[in-house]
Coordinates of C-alpha atoms in Angstrom, one line a residue:
M1 CA -35.5 3.9 -38.4
P2 CA -32.0 5.5 -38.2
A3 CA -29.1 3.2 -38.7
Q4 CA -27.6 1.8 -35.5
A5 CA -24.2 3.2 -34.7
A6 CA -21.3 0.7 -35.2
T7 CA -20.0 -0.8 -32.0
L8 CA -16.4 -0.2 -31.0
E9 CA -15.6 -3.8 -32.0
E10 CA -17.0 -3.2 -35.5
Q11 CA -15.1 0.1 -35.8
T12 CA -11.9 -1.5 -34.8
I13 CA -12.2 -4.3 -37.4
R14 CA -13.0 -1.6 -40.0
F15 CA -10.0 0.4 -39.0
L16 CA -7.7 -2.7 -39.1
K17 CA -8.9 -3.5 -42.6
Q18 CA -8.6 0.1 -43.8
E19 CA -5.1 0.3 -42.6
Q20 CA -4.2 -3.2 -43.7
L21 CA -3.3 -4.2 -40.2
P22 CA -3.4 -7.7 -38.7
L23 CA -6.8 -9.2 -38.1
P24 CA -7.6 -11.8 -35.4
D25 CA -5.7 -14.9 -36.3
P26 CA -4.3 -17.8 -34.2
E27 CA -0.8 -17.2 -35.6
T28 CA -0.8 -13.5 -34.7
H29 CA 0.2 -13.0 -31.1
L30 CA 0.0 -9.5 -29.6
L31 CA 2.0 -8.2 -26.6
L32 CA -0.2 -5.5 -25.0
A33 CA 1.4 -2.7 -23.1
V34 CA -1.1 -2.3 -20.1
S35 CA -0.7 0.3 -17.4
G36 CA -4.0 -0.2 -15.7
G37 CA -5.5 3.0 -17.0
V38 CA -8.7 3.1 -18.9
D39 CA -7.1 3.3 -22.4
S40 CA -5.1 0.1 -22.1
T41 CA -7.7 -1.7 -20.0
A42 CA -10.4 -1.0 -22.7
M43 CA -7.9 -2.1 -25.4
T44 CA -7.1 -5.4 -23.7
Y45 CA -10.7 -6.4 -23.2
L46 CA -11.6 -5.3 -26.8
L47 CA -8.8 -7.2 -28.5
W48 CA -9.6 -10.2 -26.3
Q49 CA -13.3 -10.0 -27.3
L50 CA -12.3 -9.8 -31.0
G51 CA -10.4 -13.1 -30.6
F52 CA -6.8 -12.0 -30.8
S53 CA -4.1 -14.1 -29.1
I54 CA -2.8 -11.7 -26.4
G55 CA -0.3 -11.4 -23.6
I56 CA 0.0 -8.5 -21.2
A57 CA 3.1 -6.5 -20.2
H58 CA 3.0 -4.2 -17.2
C59 CA 5.8 -1.9 -15.9
N60 CA 6.0 -0.9 -12.3
F61 CA 8.2 2.2 -12.4
Q62 CA 8.1 2.5 -8.5
L63 CA 7.4 6.3 -8.8
R64 CA 4.0 6.5 -7.0
G65 CA 4.5 4.2 -4.0
A66 CA 1.4 2.2 -3.1
S67 CA -0.4 3.5 -6.2
S68 CA 2.1 1.8 -8.5
D69 CA 1.6 -1.5 -6.7
A70 CA -2.2 -1.1 -6.9
D71 CA -1.9 -0.6 -10.6
Q72 CA 0.1 -3.8 -10.9
Q73 CA -2.4 -5.7 -8.8
L74 CA -5.3 -4.6 -10.9
V75 CA -3.6 -5.6 -14.2
S76 CA -2.7 -9.0 -12.7
Q77 CA -6.4 -9.5 -11.8
M78 CA -7.4 -8.7 -15.3
A79 CA -4.9 -11.2 -16.8
D80 CA -6.2 -13.9 -14.4
R81 CA -9.8 -13.1 -15.4
L82 CA -9.1 -13.3 -19.1
D83 CA -6.7 -16.2 -18.7
V84 CA -3.9 -14.6 -20.7
P85 CA -0.1 -14.5 -20.0
L86 CA 1.2 -11.7 -17.8
H87 CA 4.7 -10.2 -17.8
T88 CA 5.7 -7.7 -15.1
R89 CA 8.9 -5.9 -14.1
H90 CA 9.9 -3.5 -11.5
F91 CA 12.2 -0.7 -12.6
E92 CA 14.6 1.6 -10.6
T93 CA 13.4 4.5 -12.7
R94 CA 14.8 7.3 -10.5
T95 CA 18.3 5.6 -10.5
Y96 CA 18.2 5.2 -14.2
A97 CA 17.2 8.8 -14.8
R98 CA 20.0 10.1 -12.6
E99 CA 22.7 7.8 -14.1
H100 CA 21.7 8.7 -17.7
G101 CA 21.0 12.4 -17.1
V102 CA 17.4 12.1 -18.5
S103 CA 14.0 13.1 -17.1
L104 CA 11.8 10.6 -15.3
E105 CA 9.4 10.6 -18.2
M106 CA 12.2 9.8 -20.7
A107 CA 13.7 7.2 -18.3
A108 CA 10.4 5.4 -18.1
R109 CA 10.0 5.4 -21.9
E110 CA 13.5 4.0 -22.5
L111 CA 13.1 1.3 -19.9
R112 CA 9.7 0.1 -21.0
Y113 CA 10.4 0.0 -24.7
A114 CA 13.7 -1.8 -24.2
W115 CA 11.9 -4.4 -22.1
F116 CA 8.9 -4.7 -24.4
N117 CA 11.2 -5.4 -27.3
E118 CA 13.0 -8.0 -25.3
L119 CA 9.7 -9.7 -24.4
R120 CA 8.5 -9.6 -27.9
Q121 CA 11.5 -11.4 -29.2
Q122 CA 11.8 -13.9 -26.3
H123 CA 8.2 -15.0 -26.4
A124 CA 7.7 -14.8 -30.2
Y125 CA 5.0 -12.1 -30.1
S126 CA 4.1 -10.7 -33.5
Y127 CA 3.6 -7.1 -32.4
L128 CA 3.9 -4.8 -29.4
T129 CA 0.5 -3.2 -29.1
T130 CA -0.2 0.1 -27.5
A131 CA -3.5 1.9 -26.6
H132 CA -2.7 5.2 -28.3
H133 CA -6.0 6.8 -29.4
L134 CA -7.4 9.8 -31.4
N135 CA -6.8 12.2 -28.5
D136 CA -3.1 11.2 -28.5
Q137 CA -3.1 11.9 -32.2
V138 CA -4.4 15.4 -31.8
E139 CA -1.9 16.2 -29.0
T140 CA 1.0 14.8 -31.0
L141 CA 0.1 16.8 -34.1
L142 CA -0.3 20.0 -32.1
L143 CA 3.0 19.5 -30.3
N144 CA 4.7 18.8 -33.6
L145 CA 3.3 22.0 -35.2
T146 CA 4.2 24.0 -32.1
K147 CA 7.8 22.9 -32.2
G148 CA 8.2 22.9 -36.0
T149 CA 7.8 19.9 -38.2
G150 CA 7.7 18.6 -41.8
L151 CA 5.2 16.4 -43.6
K152 CA 6.2 13.4 -41.5
G153 CA 5.3 15.2 -38.3
M154 CA 2.0 16.2 -39.8
T155 CA 1.0 12.5 -40.0
A156 CA 1.4 12.2 -36.2
I157 CA 1.3 8.7 -34.8
Q158 CA 1.4 5.8 -37.3
P159 CA -0.9 2.8 -36.9
L160 CA 2.0 0.5 -37.6
N161 CA 5.7 1.4 -37.0
G162 CA 8.0 -1.6 -37.3
H163 CA 6.7 -4.1 -34.8
T164 CA 4.6 -1.6 -32.9
L165 CA 0.9 -1.8 -33.6
R166 CA -1.7 0.9 -32.6
P167 CA -5.2 -0.4 -33.4
L168 CA -7.2 2.4 -31.6
L169 CA -6.0 5.6 -33.3
F170 CA -9.5 6.2 -34.7
A171 CA -11.2 6.1 -31.2
T172 CA -11.6 9.0 -28.9
K173 CA -10.8 8.8 -25.2
Q174 CA -14.5 9.2 -24.4
Q175 CA -15.3 6.2 -26.6
L176 CA -12.8 4.1 -24.6
I177 CA -14.3 5.3 -21.3
Q178 CA -17.8 4.5 -22.5
Y179 CA -16.7 1.1 -23.6
A180 CA -15.0 0.3 -20.4
T181 CA -18.0 1.5 -18.4
H182 CA -20.4 -0.4 -20.5
H183 CA -18.5 -3.7 -19.9
G184 CA -18.1 -3.1 -16.2
L185 CA -14.3 -2.9 -16.4
S186 CA -12.2 -1.5 -13.6
W187 CA -9.3 0.8 -14.1
R188 CA -7.0 3.2 -12.2
E189 CA -6.3 6.9 -12.9
D190 CA -2.7 8.0 -13.0
E191 CA -2.9 11.2 -11.0
T192 CA 0.2 12.6 -12.8
N193 CA -2.0 12.9 -15.9
L194 CA -4.1 15.6 -14.2
H195 CA -1.3 18.1 -13.9
G196 CA -0.2 20.5 -16.6
T197 CA 3.5 20.1 -15.8
H198 CA 4.6 18.7 -19.1
D199 CA 4.2 20.1 -22.7
R200 CA 1.7 17.3 -23.6
N201 CA -0.4 18.0 -20.5
H202 CA -0.4 21.7 -21.3
I203 CA -1.7 20.9 -24.8
R204 CA -4.3 18.5 -23.3
H205 CA -5.7 20.7 -20.6
Q206 CA -5.2 24.2 -21.9
V207 CA -4.8 24.4 -25.7
I208 CA -7.3 21.7 -26.9
P209 CA -10.2 22.9 -24.8
A210 CA -9.7 26.4 -26.3
L211 CA -9.7 24.9 -29.8
Q212 CA -12.7 22.8 -29.1
A213 CA -14.6 26.0 -28.2
L214 CA -14.1 26.9 -31.9
N215 CA -14.7 23.4 -33.3
P216 CA -16.5 20.9 -31.1
S217 CA -15.5 18.2 -33.6
L218 CA -11.8 19.0 -33.3
E219 CA -10.6 15.4 -32.9
H220 CA -12.4 14.2 -36.0
T221 CA -11.4 17.2 -38.0
I222 CA -7.7 16.7 -37.2
Y223 CA -8.1 13.0 -37.8
A224 CA -9.4 13.7 -41.3
N225 CA -6.5 16.1 -41.9
I226 CA -4.0 13.5 -40.8
Q227 CA -5.5 11.1 -43.3
H228 CA -5.1 13.7 -46.0
F229 CA -1.5 14.3 -45.0
R230 CA -0.9 10.5 -45.2
G231 CA -2.5 10.5 -48.7
I232 CA -5.4 8.3 -47.7

């Protein structure tokens, strides 16, 4: 009989060991950045299932009206169901962007990471944990190559950068969708992800499909290349 494919839980533990990242431990407390989308929803349930001590941080950027509030409600329900701490904050994102002369995307990034760092220190979380996955790795590498980069840019997103932990860099978006579906999880789609208005979305919706026509295993090929660039 063919060997049974490893579960996402098993793959995650293998990845954590390979990268010498924290394993489930009562003394390791993770602050999870959770938007309500499938990536962070799957990550939350997965790490909870593995026995990590977790808390959830959710940002309401007030950019999508009732949709933003619905995201927050869904995340709050998940925190209640898993019986884990929940931290939420509303941001005046448009005001911040205008006053600092930055895009809404950059404003949201600056606001959330400043708050995440504040939460991590105030509540003694060991790491901020994000749901970046293999597709994000591919997009980042292609963006770096397009704009010009050195060896550091060729290694794309790091599994651990300071106090920021990314335990899902090995997993594809499709794996996370399948995991969430299998476990009956609910999530919300951010409709802004569907439009090719930003460089990353152009890479995601135009460039990558064209490259996948040449190499259907594009994500795993690029992942292997990134590991070579990192010297692993």
